[in-house]
XYZ file of C-alpha atoms in Angstrom:
140
model
C -19.452 3.815 -0.838
C -19.962 0.105 0.310
C -17.140 -2.230 0.631
C -17.095 -6.223 0.735
C -14.469 -8.850 1.826
C -13.655 -11.810 0.359
C -15.125 -13.316 3.212
C -18.524 -11.262 2.669
C -18.184 -8.798 5.611
C -19.485 -5.368 4.751
C -18.228 -2.067 5.649
C -19.657 1.388 5.187
C -16.995 4.568 4.074
C -18.945 7.632 3.996
C -16.762 10.934 2.765
C -18.978 14.423 2.833
C -16.772 17.830 1.266
C -18.365 21.122 2.108
C -17.526 24.720 1.995
C -18.321 26.641 5.086
C -20.639 29.249 4.289
C -20.581 32.861 6.006
C -21.664 32.989 9.327
C -20.797 28.410 9.578
C -19.601 27.322 12.895
C -16.223 26.290 11.390
C -13.749 28.606 10.421
C -11.979 27.312 7.348
C -8.557 25.993 7.683
C -9.065 26.478 11.395
C -7.304 22.870 13.118
C -7.640 23.315 16.578
C -11.856 24.215 16.262
C -12.512 21.365 14.011
C -10.351 18.903 16.446
C -12.862 20.634 19.298
C -15.643 19.179 17.302
C -14.316 15.899 16.696
C -13.578 15.438 20.250
C -17.326 16.826 21.275
C -17.964 14.160 19.344
C -15.748 11.343 20.562
C -17.202 12.195 24.017
C -20.676 11.926 23.346
C -20.221 8.198 21.951
C -17.927 7.110 24.778
C -20.476 5.668 26.925
C -21.816 3.279 24.588
C -18.195 2.223 23.515
C -16.388 -0.232 24.827
C -13.254 1.852 25.034
C -14.571 4.023 27.780
C -12.453 7.012 27.042
C -11.681 7.816 23.158
C -8.647 9.003 22.201
C -8.701 11.992 19.320
C -5.763 11.481 17.095
C -4.054 13.944 14.437
C -3.875 12.988 10.512
C -2.450 14.277 7.436
C -2.909 12.352 4.344
C -2.699 14.592 0.812
C -3.809 18.085 1.316
C -6.407 16.647 3.933
C -5.365 17.249 7.340
C -7.578 16.848 10.514
C -8.673 14.734 13.575
C -10.417 11.626 13.859
C -11.360 8.788 16.765
C -12.102 4.936 16.422
C -14.635 3.661 18.592
C -16.230 -0.147 19.459
C -19.861 -0.164 20.217
C -20.600 -2.328 23.398
C -23.817 -3.537 22.135
C -25.045 -2.449 18.393
C -28.382 -3.389 17.328
C -29.359 -6.051 15.156
C -28.069 -5.035 11.352
C -26.062 -1.941 12.878
C -21.765 -1.658 12.620
C -19.782 -2.677 15.420
C -16.794 -0.774 14.763
C -16.250 2.828 13.489
C -14.209 5.433 12.787
C -15.016 9.265 12.531
C -13.490 12.712 11.919
C -12.874 16.117 9.965
C -10.294 17.244 8.446
C -9.641 20.759 6.361
C -8.144 20.506 2.530
C -7.456 24.830 2.035
C -11.177 25.815 2.835
C -12.989 22.739 2.823
C -14.270 20.890 5.118
C -14.014 17.022 4.702
C -16.063 15.138 6.972
C -15.750 10.566 6.964
C -17.157 7.840 8.996
C -16.088 4.267 8.158
C -18.391 1.396 9.480
C -17.974 -2.366 10.112
C -18.434 -5.355 11.831
C -14.530 -6.324 11.766
C -11.390 -4.858 12.795
C -12.281 -1.599 10.769
C -8.554 -1.414 9.509
C -9.302 -2.162 6.120
C -11.954 0.360 6.037
C -10.153 3.181 7.782
C -7.225 2.277 5.273
C -9.927 2.486 1.901
C -11.040 6.122 3.964
C -8.198 7.499 4.499
C -7.061 6.687 1.214
C -10.229 8.669 -0.700
C -9.861 11.529 1.839
C -6.185 12.168 1.204
C -7.060 11.996 -2.566
C -9.270 15.028 -2.350
C -8.376 18.151 -3.989
C -9.811 21.575 -5.396
C -11.618 21.718 -8.654
C -9.220 21.445 -11.406
C -6.199 20.594 -9.338
C -6.408 16.566 -9.184
C -3.681 15.003 -10.858
C -4.450 13.438 -14.514
C -7.691 14.961 -14.273
C -10.109 12.503 -15.664
C -13.379 14.397 -17.189
C -16.627 12.941 -18.547
C -19.166 14.022 -20.837
C -21.030 15.194 -18.334
C -17.937 17.788 -17.178
C -17.534 18.978 -21.087
C -21.430 19.434 -21.702
C -21.832 21.351 -18.372
C -24.670 18.995 -17.430
C -25.104 16.071 -15.406
């Protein structure tokens, strides 16, 4: 999703929910394995980050538990973003991956990202579940 602040600054938040298939490299619910994967991604970003060493942090939002890191790009190319927060989490047997990108302090984009991540629920378990006509007809 694209976010635009009152001053016109844009941020981009992406969230992907996946159900690992048999033989996948991640075992559903294995938080340590997930944190290791996030750490590997963070380490690959360190050379181009202002921070140098990137700290992976645990989080729990809603039913989702996982890990993320934040980084500042030393020299982003024109048209690309300077700040990034990225991570993964588990919600039961679903993997949730997410990224927030911004050219201003990404605290707002990160807050929105975690609000959306925290609202992820298995189908049929959402509070006040809203159904669209597509849901009722079985189509899109």
